[in-house]
mmCIF file of C-alpha atoms and ligand atoms in Angstrom:
data_model
loop_
_atom_site.group_PDB
_atom_site.id
_atom_site.type_symbol
_atom_site.label_atom_id
_atom_site.label_comp_id
_atom_site.label_asym_id
_atom_site.label_seq_id
_atom_site.Cartn_x
_atom_site.Cartn_y
_atom_site.Cartn_z
ATOM 1 C CA UNK M 8 26.403 11.986 11.870
ATOM 2 C CA UNK M 9 25.434 9.120 9.533
ATOM 3 C CA UNK M 10 23.077 10.098 6.757
ATOM 4 C CA UNK M 11 19.502 8.853 7.096
ATOM 5 C CA UNK M 12 17.552 9.800 4.011
ATOM 6 C CA UNK M 13 13.821 9.252 3.586
ATOM 7 C CA UNK M 14 12.287 9.857 0.156
ATOM 8 C CA UNK M 15 8.593 10.718 -0.060
ATOM 9 C CA UNK M 16 6.779 10.180 -3.357
ATOM 10 C CA UNK M 17 3.689 12.381 -3.425
ATOM 11 C CA UNK M 18 3.688 15.795 -1.743
ATOM 12 C CA UNK M 19 -0.072 15.984 -1.310
ATOM 13 C CA UNK M 20 -1.931 16.173 1.979
ATOM 14 C CA UNK M 21 -0.587 12.866 3.301
ATOM 15 C CA UNK M 22 2.955 13.274 1.933
ATOM 16 C CA UNK M 23 3.382 16.867 3.113
ATOM 17 C CA UNK M 24 1.894 16.221 6.570
ATOM 18 C CA UNK M 25 4.148 13.168 6.925
ATOM 19 C CA UNK M 26 7.154 15.277 5.849
ATOM 20 C CA UNK M 27 6.282 17.804 8.570
ATOM 21 C CA UNK M 28 5.937 15.072 11.211
ATOM 22 C CA UNK M 29 9.205 13.497 10.129
ATOM 23 C CA UNK M 30 10.987 16.858 10.174
ATOM 24 C CA UNK M 31 9.807 17.616 13.708
ATOM 25 C CA UNK M 32 10.650 14.072 14.907
ATOM 26 C CA UNK M 33 14.339 14.161 13.940
ATOM 27 C CA UNK M 34 14.090 10.533 12.792
ATOM 28 C CA UNK M 35 15.674 11.369 9.418
ATOM 29 C CA UNK M 36 18.355 13.972 8.705
ATOM 30 C CA UNK M 37 17.535 14.147 4.992
ATOM 31 C CA UNK M 38 14.038 14.331 3.550
ATOM 32 C CA UNK M 39 13.417 14.405 -0.204
ATOM 33 C CA UNK M 40 9.992 15.209 -1.650
ATOM 34 C CA UNK M 41 9.144 13.990 -5.157
ATOM 35 C CA UNK M 42 5.866 14.833 -6.909
ATOM 36 C CA UNK M 43 4.755 14.822 -10.541
ATOM 37 C CA UNK M 44 3.558 18.348 -9.782
ATOM 38 C CA UNK M 45 7.017 19.813 -9.097
ATOM 39 C CA UNK M 46 5.681 23.239 -8.120
ATOM 40 C CA UNK M 47 3.587 21.589 -5.388
ATOM 41 C CA UNK M 48 6.666 19.807 -4.009
ATOM 42 C CA UNK M 49 8.655 23.063 -4.192
ATOM 43 C CA UNK M 50 5.956 24.959 -2.320
ATOM 44 C CA UNK M 51 5.804 22.302 0.398
ATOM 45 C CA UNK M 52 9.604 22.285 0.788
ATOM 46 C CA UNK M 53 9.709 26.091 1.049
ATOM 47 C CA UNK M 54 6.965 26.018 3.679
ATOM 48 C CA UNK M 55 8.670 23.176 5.580
ATOM 49 C CA UNK M 56 11.960 25.108 5.527
ATOM 50 C CA UNK M 57 10.228 27.780 7.570
ATOM 51 C CA UNK M 58 9.824 25.205 10.356
ATOM 52 C CA UNK M 59 13.484 24.122 10.192
ATOM 53 C CA UNK M 60 14.626 26.644 12.782
ATOM 54 C CA UNK M 61 12.422 24.879 15.328
ATOM 55 C CA UNK M 62 13.237 21.302 14.291
ATOM 56 C CA UNK M 63 16.200 18.933 14.749
ATOM 57 C CA UNK M 64 18.825 19.613 12.023
ATOM 58 C CA UNK M 65 17.410 18.122 8.824
ATOM 59 C CA UNK M 66 18.115 18.759 5.155
ATOM 60 C CA UNK M 67 14.905 18.972 3.168
ATOM 61 C CA UNK M 68 14.735 19.236 -0.623
ATOM 62 C CA UNK M 69 12.681 18.688 -3.752
ATOM 63 C CA UNK M 70 14.020 15.667 -5.583
ATOM 64 C CA UNK M 71 14.022 13.404 -8.602
ATOM 65 C CA UNK M 72 13.858 9.613 -8.556
ATOM 66 C CA UNK M 73 17.680 9.556 -8.695
ATOM 67 C CA UNK M 74 17.580 10.958 -5.140
ATOM 68 C CA UNK M 75 15.974 7.711 -3.953
ATOM 69 C CA UNK M 76 19.369 6.053 -4.482
ATOM 70 C CA UNK M 77 20.621 6.651 -0.942
ATOM 71 C CA UNK M 78 17.269 6.493 0.830
ATOM 72 C CA UNK M 79 16.801 4.008 3.678
ATOM 73 C CA UNK M 80 13.035 4.153 3.205
ATOM 74 C CA UNK M 81 10.972 5.335 0.235
ATOM 75 C CA UNK M 82 7.429 6.207 1.236
ATOM 76 C CA UNK M 83 4.757 6.240 -1.465
ATOM 77 C CA UNK M 84 1.827 8.577 -0.780
ATOM 78 C CA UNK M 85 1.127 9.607 -4.408
ATOM 79 C CA UNK M 86 -2.321 9.208 -5.867
ATOM 80 C CA UNK M 87 -5.860 10.324 -5.367
ATOM 81 C CA UNK M 88 -7.830 9.852 -2.193
ATOM 82 C CA UNK M 89 -11.393 8.655 -1.748
ATOM 83 C CA UNK M 90 -14.180 11.020 -2.666
ATOM 84 C CA UNK M 91 -17.227 11.048 -0.338
ATOM 85 C CA UNK M 92 -19.003 7.712 -0.829
ATOM 86 C CA UNK M 93 -15.979 6.014 -2.490
ATOM 87 C CA UNK M 94 -14.649 2.775 -1.031
ATOM 88 C CA UNK M 95 -10.879 2.298 -0.902
ATOM 89 C CA UNK M 96 -11.215 -0.412 -3.495
ATOM 90 C CA UNK M 97 -12.785 2.106 -5.932
ATOM 91 C CA UNK M 98 -9.399 3.727 -6.049
ATOM 92 C CA UNK M 99 -7.636 0.546 -7.024
ATOM 93 C CA UNK M 100 -7.420 0.806 -10.778
ATOM 94 C CA UNK M 101 -6.466 4.485 -10.861
ATOM 95 C CA UNK M 102 -3.743 4.220 -8.272
ATOM 96 C CA UNK M 103 -2.345 0.906 -9.519
ATOM 97 C CA UNK M 104 -1.361 2.419 -12.896
ATOM 98 C CA UNK M 105 0.366 5.276 -11.153
ATOM 99 C CA UNK M 106 2.121 2.891 -8.733
ATOM 100 C CA UNK M 107 3.523 0.789 -11.586
ATOM 101 C CA UNK M 108 5.384 3.832 -12.922
ATOM 102 C CA UNK M 109 6.565 4.920 -9.487
ATOM 103 C CA UNK M 110 7.871 1.500 -8.395
ATOM 104 C CA UNK M 111 9.798 1.060 -11.654
ATOM 105 C CA UNK M 112 11.462 4.451 -11.113
ATOM 106 C CA UNK M 113 12.326 3.695 -7.479
ATOM 107 C CA UNK M 114 13.823 0.273 -8.129
ATOM 108 C CA UNK M 115 15.855 1.549 -11.078
ATOM 109 C CA UNK M 116 17.710 3.805 -8.629
ATOM 110 C CA UNK M 117 17.487 1.914 -5.360
ATOM 111 C CA UNK M 118 17.064 -1.850 -5.182
ATOM 112 C CA UNK M 119 18.297 -1.919 -1.552
ATOM 113 C CA UNK M 120 15.899 0.257 0.452
ATOM 114 C CA UNK M 121 12.595 -0.467 2.138
ATOM 115 C CA UNK M 122 9.467 0.619 0.239
ATOM 116 C CA UNK M 123 6.554 1.742 2.397
ATOM 117 C CA UNK M 124 3.168 2.176 0.714
ATOM 118 C CA UNK M 125 0.443 4.449 2.105
ATOM 119 C CA UNK M 126 -1.544 5.017 -1.105
ATOM 120 C CA UNK M 127 -4.955 3.312 -1.039
ATOM 121 C CA UNK M 128 -6.161 0.670 -1.336
ATOM 122 C CA UNK M 129 -3.023 0.048 0.643
ATOM 123 C CA UNK M 130 -3.040 -3.757 0.989
ATOM 124 C CA UNK M 131 -3.674 -4.494 -2.687
ATOM 125 C CA UNK M 132 -1.124 -1.863 -3.720
ATOM 126 C CA UNK M 133 1.456 -3.290 -1.295
ATOM 127 C CA UNK M 134 0.976 -6.677 -2.962
ATOM 128 C CA UNK M 135 1.265 -5.002 -6.383
ATOM 129 C CA UNK M 136 4.420 -3.138 -5.288
ATOM 130 C CA UNK M 137 5.953 -6.434 -4.189
ATOM 131 C CA UNK M 138 5.238 -8.021 -7.577
ATOM 132 C CA UNK M 139 6.310 -4.951 -9.557
ATOM 133 C CA UNK M 140 9.534 -4.363 -7.631
ATOM 134 C CA UNK M 141 10.831 -7.923 -7.392
ATOM 135 C CA UNK M 142 12.216 -6.984 -3.951
ATOM 136 C CA UNK M 143 12.328 -9.477 -1.091
ATOM 137 C CA UNK M 144 8.977 -9.520 0.765
ATOM 138 C CA UNK M 145 10.479 -8.145 3.996
ATOM 139 C CA UNK M 146 11.331 -4.879 2.223
ATOM 140 C CA UNK M 147 7.864 -4.025 0.891
ATOM 141 C CA UNK M 148 5.493 -2.846 3.616
ATOM 142 C CA UNK M 149 2.082 -1.178 3.662
ATOM 143 C CA UNK M 150 0.903 1.140 6.435
ATOM 144 C CA UNK M 151 -2.107 -1.195 6.659
ATOM 145 C CA UNK M 152 -4.108 -1.123 9.875
ATOM 146 C CA UNK M 153 -1.604 0.860 11.966
ATOM 147 C CA UNK M 154 -4.005 3.790 11.551
ATOM 148 C CA UNK M 155 -7.106 1.722 12.370
ATOM 149 C CA UNK M 156 -5.311 0.328 15.413
ATOM 150 C CA UNK M 157 -4.497 3.882 16.528
ATOM 151 C CA UNK M 158 -8.126 4.963 16.037
ATOM 152 C CA UNK M 159 -9.326 1.860 17.918
ATOM 153 C CA UNK M 160 -7.004 2.549 20.863
ATOM 154 C CA UNK M 161 -8.070 6.185 20.994
ATOM 155 C CA UNK M 162 -11.779 5.328 21.106
ATOM 156 C CA UNK M 163 -11.172 2.577 23.676
ATOM 157 C CA UNK M 164 -9.066 4.898 25.815
ATOM 158 C CA UNK M 165 -11.889 7.449 25.788
ATOM 159 C CA UNK M 166 -14.362 4.718 26.763
ATOM 160 C CA UNK M 167 -12.216 3.322 29.580
ATOM 161 C CA UNK M 168 -10.782 6.699 30.596
ATOM 162 C CA UNK M 169 -7.169 5.511 30.489
ATOM 163 C CA UNK M 170 -4.242 6.813 28.429
ATOM 164 C CA UNK M 171 -4.204 5.567 24.803
ATOM 165 C CA UNK M 172 -0.713 4.144 25.368
ATOM 166 C CA UNK M 173 -2.081 1.855 28.101
ATOM 167 C CA UNK M 174 -4.628 0.219 25.785
ATOM 168 C CA UNK M 175 -3.273 -2.886 24.046
ATOM 169 C CA UNK M 176 -5.512 -3.787 21.155
ATOM 170 C CA UNK M 177 -4.970 -4.498 17.463
ATOM 171 C CA UNK M 178 -6.969 -4.256 14.286
ATOM 172 C CA UNK M 179 -5.739 -6.808 11.737
ATOM 173 C CA UNK M 180 -6.579 -7.799 8.166
ATOM 174 C CA UNK M 181 -7.557 -5.320 5.457
ATOM 175 C CA UNK M 182 -7.230 -1.567 5.975
ATOM 176 C CA UNK M 183 -10.871 -1.271 5.048
ATOM 177 C CA UNK M 184 -14.335 -2.632 5.597
ATOM 178 C CA UNK M 185 -13.319 -6.252 6.343
ATOM 179 C CA UNK M 186 -10.773 -5.339 9.041
ATOM 180 C CA UNK M 187 -10.867 -7.421 12.230
ATOM 181 C CA UNK M 188 -10.689 -6.279 15.880
ATOM 182 C CA UNK M 189 -8.737 -8.757 18.013
ATOM 183 C CA UNK M 190 -10.967 -8.623 21.101
ATOM 184 C CA UNK M 191 -9.652 -11.961 22.396
ATOM 185 C CA UNK M 192 -6.174 -10.499 23.065
ATOM 186 C CA UNK M 193 -7.132 -6.906 23.931
ATOM 187 C CA UNK M 194 -6.266 -5.693 27.426
ATOM 188 C CA UNK M 195 -5.391 -2.826 29.726
ATOM 189 C CA UNK M 196 -2.306 -3.684 31.792
ATOM 190 C CA UNK M 197 -3.028 -7.362 31.209
ATOM 191 C CA UNK M 198 -6.643 -7.035 32.425
ATOM 192 C CA UNK M 199 -9.055 -8.118 29.692
ATOM 193 C CA UNK M 200 -11.836 -5.706 28.738
ATOM 194 C CA UNK M 201 -14.699 -7.757 30.232
ATOM 195 C CA UNK M 202 -12.898 -7.801 33.597
ATOM 196 C CA UNK M 203 -11.950 -4.118 33.331
ATOM 197 C CA UNK M 204 -15.589 -3.188 32.590
ATOM 198 C CA UNK M 205 -16.729 -5.177 35.627
ATOM 199 C CA UNK M 206 -14.043 -3.761 37.938
ATOM 200 C CA UNK M 207 -14.688 -0.144 36.949
ATOM 201 C CA UNK M 208 -18.421 -0.237 36.285
ATOM 202 C CA UNK M 209 -17.831 0.715 32.621
ATOM 203 C CA UNK M 210 -20.541 -0.561 30.223
ATOM 204 C CA UNK M 211 -19.187 -3.414 28.072
ATOM 205 C CA UNK M 212 -22.159 -3.452 25.703
ATOM 206 C CA UNK M 213 -20.877 -0.515 23.662
ATOM 207 C CA UNK M 214 -17.590 -2.192 22.657
ATOM 208 C CA UNK M 215 -19.044 -3.474 19.362
ATOM 209 C CA UNK M 216 -20.110 0.069 18.571
ATOM 210 C CA UNK M 217 -16.542 1.253 19.228
ATOM 211 C CA UNK M 218 -15.273 -1.105 16.547
ATOM 212 C CA UNK M 219 -17.869 0.177 14.053
ATOM 213 C CA UNK M 220 -16.820 3.760 14.785
ATOM 214 C CA UNK M 221 -13.169 2.690 14.300
ATOM 215 C CA UNK M 222 -13.885 0.993 10.979
ATOM 216 C CA UNK M 223 -15.889 3.961 9.699
ATOM 217 C CA UNK M 224 -13.654 6.682 11.164
ATOM 218 C CA UNK M 225 -11.893 7.504 7.886
ATOM 219 C CA UNK M 226 -15.190 7.937 6.042
ATOM 220 C CA UNK M 227 -16.531 10.117 8.876
ATOM 221 C CA UNK M 228 -13.562 12.479 8.571
ATOM 222 C CA UNK M 229 -13.684 12.532 4.764
ATOM 223 C CA UNK M 230 -17.379 13.428 4.899
ATOM 224 C CA UNK M 231 -16.583 16.450 7.077
ATOM 225 C CA UNK M 232 -13.241 17.751 5.756
ATOM 226 C CA UNK M 233 -12.597 15.857 2.517
ATOM 227 C CA UNK M 234 -9.471 13.905 3.498
ATOM 228 C CA UNK M 235 -7.558 12.327 6.380
ATOM 229 C CA UNK M 236 -3.887 12.977 6.948
ATOM 230 C CA UNK M 237 -2.779 13.628 10.563
ATOM 231 C CA UNK M 238 -3.285 10.043 11.773
ATOM 232 C CA UNK M 239 -1.649 8.457 8.737
ATOM 233 C CA UNK M 240 1.232 10.945 8.853
ATOM 234 C CA UNK M 241 1.931 10.127 12.517
ATOM 235 C CA UNK M 242 1.654 6.408 11.724
ATOM 236 C CA UNK M 243 4.208 6.715 8.921
ATOM 237 C CA UNK M 244 6.645 8.483 11.267
ATOM 238 C CA UNK M 245 6.366 5.537 13.702
ATOM 239 C CA UNK M 246 6.977 2.961 10.965
ATOM 240 C CA UNK M 247 9.956 4.854 9.535
ATOM 241 C CA UNK M 248 11.440 5.312 13.030
ATOM 242 C CA UNK M 249 11.150 1.567 13.710
ATOM 243 C CA UNK M 250 13.015 0.866 10.458
ATOM 244 C CA UNK M 251 15.795 3.471 10.417
ATOM 245 C CA UNK M 252 16.488 3.203 14.154
ATOM 246 C CA UNK M 253 16.458 -0.610 13.973
ATOM 247 C CA UNK M 254 13.986 -0.694 16.857
ATOM 248 C CA UNK M 255 12.258 -4.101 16.570
ATOM 249 C CA UNK M 256 8.966 -2.297 17.240
ATOM 250 C CA UNK M 257 5.721 -4.258 16.929
ATOM 251 C CA UNK M 258 3.255 -2.420 14.687
ATOM 252 C CA UNK M 259 0.159 -3.536 12.766
ATOM 253 C CA UNK M 260 1.379 -3.152 9.202
ATOM 254 C CA UNK M 261 0.699 -4.897 5.932
ATOM 255 C CA UNK M 262 3.149 -7.359 4.373
ATOM 256 C CA UNK M 263 3.114 -10.630 2.472
ATOM 257 C CA UNK M 264 1.376 -13.300 4.541
ATOM 258 C CA UNK M 265 2.712 -16.827 4.492
ATOM 259 C CA UNK M 266 0.881 -19.718 6.110
ATOM 260 C CA UNK M 267 -1.012 -17.760 8.758
ATOM 261 C CA UNK M 268 -4.086 -19.788 9.745
ATOM 262 C CA UNK M 269 -3.912 -21.186 6.207
ATOM 263 C CA UNK M 270 -3.732 -17.702 4.617
ATOM 264 C CA UNK M 271 -1.108 -17.283 1.902
ATOM 265 C CA UNK M 272 -0.045 -14.985 -0.906
ATOM 266 C CA UNK M 273 -1.858 -11.801 0.070
ATOM 267 C CA UNK M 274 -0.722 -8.636 1.866
ATOM 268 C CA UNK M 275 -2.654 -7.737 4.997
ATOM 269 C CA UNK M 276 -1.885 -6.429 8.459
ATOM 270 C CA UNK M 277 -0.754 -8.450 11.444
ATOM 271 C CA UNK M 278 1.371 -7.437 14.440
ATOM 272 C CA UNK M 279 4.801 -7.215 12.845
ATOM 273 C CA UNK M 280 8.287 -6.694 14.265
ATOM 274 C CA UNK M 281 9.983 -3.950 12.224
ATOM 275 C CA UNK M 282 13.670 -3.134 12.082
ATOM 276 C CA UNK M 283 16.378 -2.019 9.642
ATOM 277 C CA UNK M 284 15.728 -4.991 7.375
ATOM 278 C CA UNK M 285 12.013 -4.123 7.179
ATOM 279 C CA UNK M 286 9.813 -6.981 8.380
ATOM 280 C CA UNK M 287 11.773 -9.012 10.906
ATOM 281 C CA UNK M 288 8.890 -11.234 11.948
ATOM 282 C CA UNK M 289 5.102 -11.477 11.820
ATOM 283 C CA UNK M 290 3.902 -12.501 15.264
ATOM 284 C CA UNK M 291 1.601 -15.482 15.670
ATOM 285 C CA UNK M 292 -1.591 -14.347 17.436
ATOM 286 C CA UNK M 293 -3.747 -16.821 19.349
ATOM 287 C CA UNK M 294 -7.053 -15.862 17.701
ATOM 288 C CA UNK M 295 -10.557 -17.083 18.553
ATOM 289 C CA UNK M 296 -12.436 -19.191 15.972
ATOM 290 C CA UNK M 297 -14.596 -16.153 15.161
ATOM 291 C CA UNK M 298 -11.514 -13.979 14.576
ATOM 292 C CA UNK M 299 -9.864 -16.643 12.394
ATOM 293 C CA UNK M 300 -13.014 -16.774 10.236
ATOM 294 C CA UNK M 301 -13.078 -12.986 9.923
ATOM 295 C CA UNK M 302 -9.366 -12.808 9.066
ATOM 296 C CA UNK M 303 -9.817 -15.447 6.361
ATOM 297 C CA UNK M 304 -12.768 -13.463 4.991
ATOM 298 C CA UNK M 305 -10.642 -10.296 4.946
ATOM 299 C CA UNK M 306 -7.941 -12.179 3.004
ATOM 300 C CA UNK M 307 -10.591 -13.337 0.505
ATOM 301 C CA UNK M 308 -11.838 -9.769 0.009
ATOM 302 C CA UNK M 309 -8.287 -8.683 -0.793
ATOM 303 C CA UNK M 310 -7.607 -11.660 -3.021
ATOM 304 C CA UNK M 311 -10.730 -10.792 -5.054
ATOM 305 C CA UNK M 312 -9.326 -7.302 -5.699
ATOM 306 C CA UNK M 313 -5.918 -8.711 -6.615
ATOM 307 C CA UNK M 314 -7.628 -11.103 -9.051
ATOM 308 C CA UNK M 315 -9.712 -8.253 -10.530
ATOM 309 C CA UNK M 316 -6.516 -6.340 -11.191
ATOM 310 C CA UNK M 317 -4.810 -9.399 -12.748
ATOM 311 C CA UNK M 318 -7.918 -9.965 -14.933
ATOM 312 C CA UNK M 319 -7.752 -6.402 -16.175
ATOM 313 C CA UNK M 320 -4.076 -6.828 -17.090
ATOM 314 C CA UNK M 321 -4.759 -10.074 -19.036
ATOM 315 C CA UNK M 322 -7.594 -8.393 -20.952
ATOM 316 C CA UNK M 323 -5.306 -5.484 -21.842
ATOM 317 C CA UNK M 324 -2.685 -7.970 -23.096
ATOM 318 C CA UNK M 325 -5.395 -9.631 -25.205
ATOM 319 C CA UNK M 326 -5.191 -13.042 -23.508
HETATM 320 P P1 NAD C 416 -3.546 14.378 -2.545
HETATM 321 O O1 NAD C 416 -4.396 14.438 -3.777
HETATM 322 O O2 NAD C 416 -3.577 15.496 -1.594
HETATM 323 O O3 NAD C 416 -2.022 14.163 -2.985
HETATM 324 C C1 NAD C 416 -1.615 13.252 -3.933
HETATM 325 C C2 NAD C 416 -0.313 13.755 -4.526
HETATM 326 O O4 NAD C 416 0.195 12.747 -5.409
HETATM 327 C C3 NAD C 416 -0.498 15.036 -5.380
HETATM 328 O O5 NAD C 416 0.400 16.047 -4.905
HETATM 329 C C4 NAD C 416 -0.158 14.583 -6.783
HETATM 330 O O6 NAD C 416 0.451 15.597 -7.560
HETATM 331 C C5 NAD C 416 0.801 13.423 -6.503
HETATM 332 N N1 NAD C 416 0.949 12.499 -7.618
HETATM 333 C C6 NAD C 416 -0.010 12.021 -8.442
HETATM 334 N N2 NAD C 416 0.556 11.189 -9.342
HETATM 335 C C7 NAD C 416 1.882 11.139 -9.077
HETATM 336 C C8 NAD C 416 2.991 10.440 -9.643
HETATM 337 N N3 NAD C 416 2.839 9.616 -10.699
HETATM 338 N N4 NAD C 416 4.197 10.630 -9.112
HETATM 339 C C9 NAD C 416 4.392 11.465 -8.057
HETATM 340 N N5 NAD C 416 3.369 12.151 -7.469
HETATM 341 C C10 NAD C 416 2.141 11.983 -7.966
HETATM 342 O O7 NAD C 416 -3.932 13.001 -1.832
HETATM 343 P P2 NAD C 416 -3.680 12.645 -0.292
HETATM 344 O O8 NAD C 416 -4.832 13.101 0.508
HETATM 345 O O9 NAD C 416 -2.306 13.058 0.069
HETATM 346 O O10 NAD C 416 -3.774 11.055 -0.335
HETATM 347 C C11 NAD C 416 -2.741 10.309 -0.943
HETATM 348 C C12 NAD C 416 -3.057 8.828 -0.854
HETATM 349 O O11 NAD C 416 -2.982 8.401 0.519
HETATM 350 C C13 NAD C 416 -4.458 8.437 -1.324
HETATM 351 O O12 NAD C 416 -4.426 7.226 -2.051
HETATM 352 C C14 NAD C 416 -5.221 8.245 -0.029
HETATM 353 O O13 NAD C 416 -6.330 7.379 -0.163
HETATM 354 C C15 NAD C 416 -4.131 7.624 0.811
HETATM 355 N N6 NAD C 416 -4.368 7.615 2.248
HETATM 356 C C16 NAD C 416 -4.009 6.485 2.873
HETATM 357 C C17 NAD C 416 -4.236 6.346 4.217
HETATM 358 C C18 NAD C 416 -3.849 5.051 4.871
HETATM 359 O O14 NAD C 416 -4.188 4.805 6.030
HETATM 360 N N7 NAD C 416 -3.120 4.182 4.192
HETATM 361 C C19 NAD C 416 -4.810 7.392 4.950
HETATM 362 C C20 NAD C 416 -5.138 8.564 4.280
HETATM 363 C C21 NAD C 416 -4.925 8.657 2.912
#
């Protein structure tokens, strides 16, 4: 069988849960865990090995950056998470410094793979990873709003009482407070929500509330248990599967945006076709005027963070 190696940088809650999901999925037959805390990575690998007897055949090991050399996808989950009350952008400075080191080490050993960023704030760090790596834009991807889209579909499916997989709805833009629900294109089996509400006597008035619960879902979990990791881990498995199996799957992930309703030079999420080359295509959505305005605002929010980071670097360089 051909070797499909996935390297995971960061064996914390997100990295380890992702490794478990990936192991059970059989999507990769080699998984390497790399963490600056080697004992933590070793402990996770030992624990994961105890699940191997019940999983598709997969080699799993603690690694060094040299082990990224043969990886099809390198997934970055290293770095701190939000503390209660923190925004994702609060994490920016801390995690950017760490990312700079990590990206340099990855690219030194593997300039050919796809880099997938999950560390927050994911969109700004995806943009930073693109700049730091010098890789083509299609090979640097952020998990972006795949998780928000999953949360949105779950809440909508509960509201409409249909299977999550039958709800077609996307969250685009920033993975964060300025994210945008695409109500204009949302549907169940091609039936738009207003019509579905009417047909089934479901109240439509609560849909706005569903978006607010989606947007704030991460904070709600963090407040109760300190971190989120199952949803993001499952999301990462889907993204990696789309890439290594060359699936052309459409997922809401973050990548460099070029000329999308006048938006340029920022990483944010849009429905994106993913395959072995990474981003195959970003799909053009027919958005309403309101949605276009919100997407542009989301891009501005992200650009402000990117500029803040660039400003900090200039100050450090003394110019
Ligand atoms: P965690 O603290 O449990 O784990 C972080 C791990 O990174 C630790 O094991 C630590 O030793 C390791 N690490 C730190 N610096 C490193 C370095 N230079 N090289 C290698 N490893 C290093 O945190 P977590 O809960 O797993 O969260 C990880 C990141 O994922 C956070 O930034 C969090 O905000 C983010 N996250 C993103 C999403 C999303 O949707 N994108 C969802 C949940 C969490």
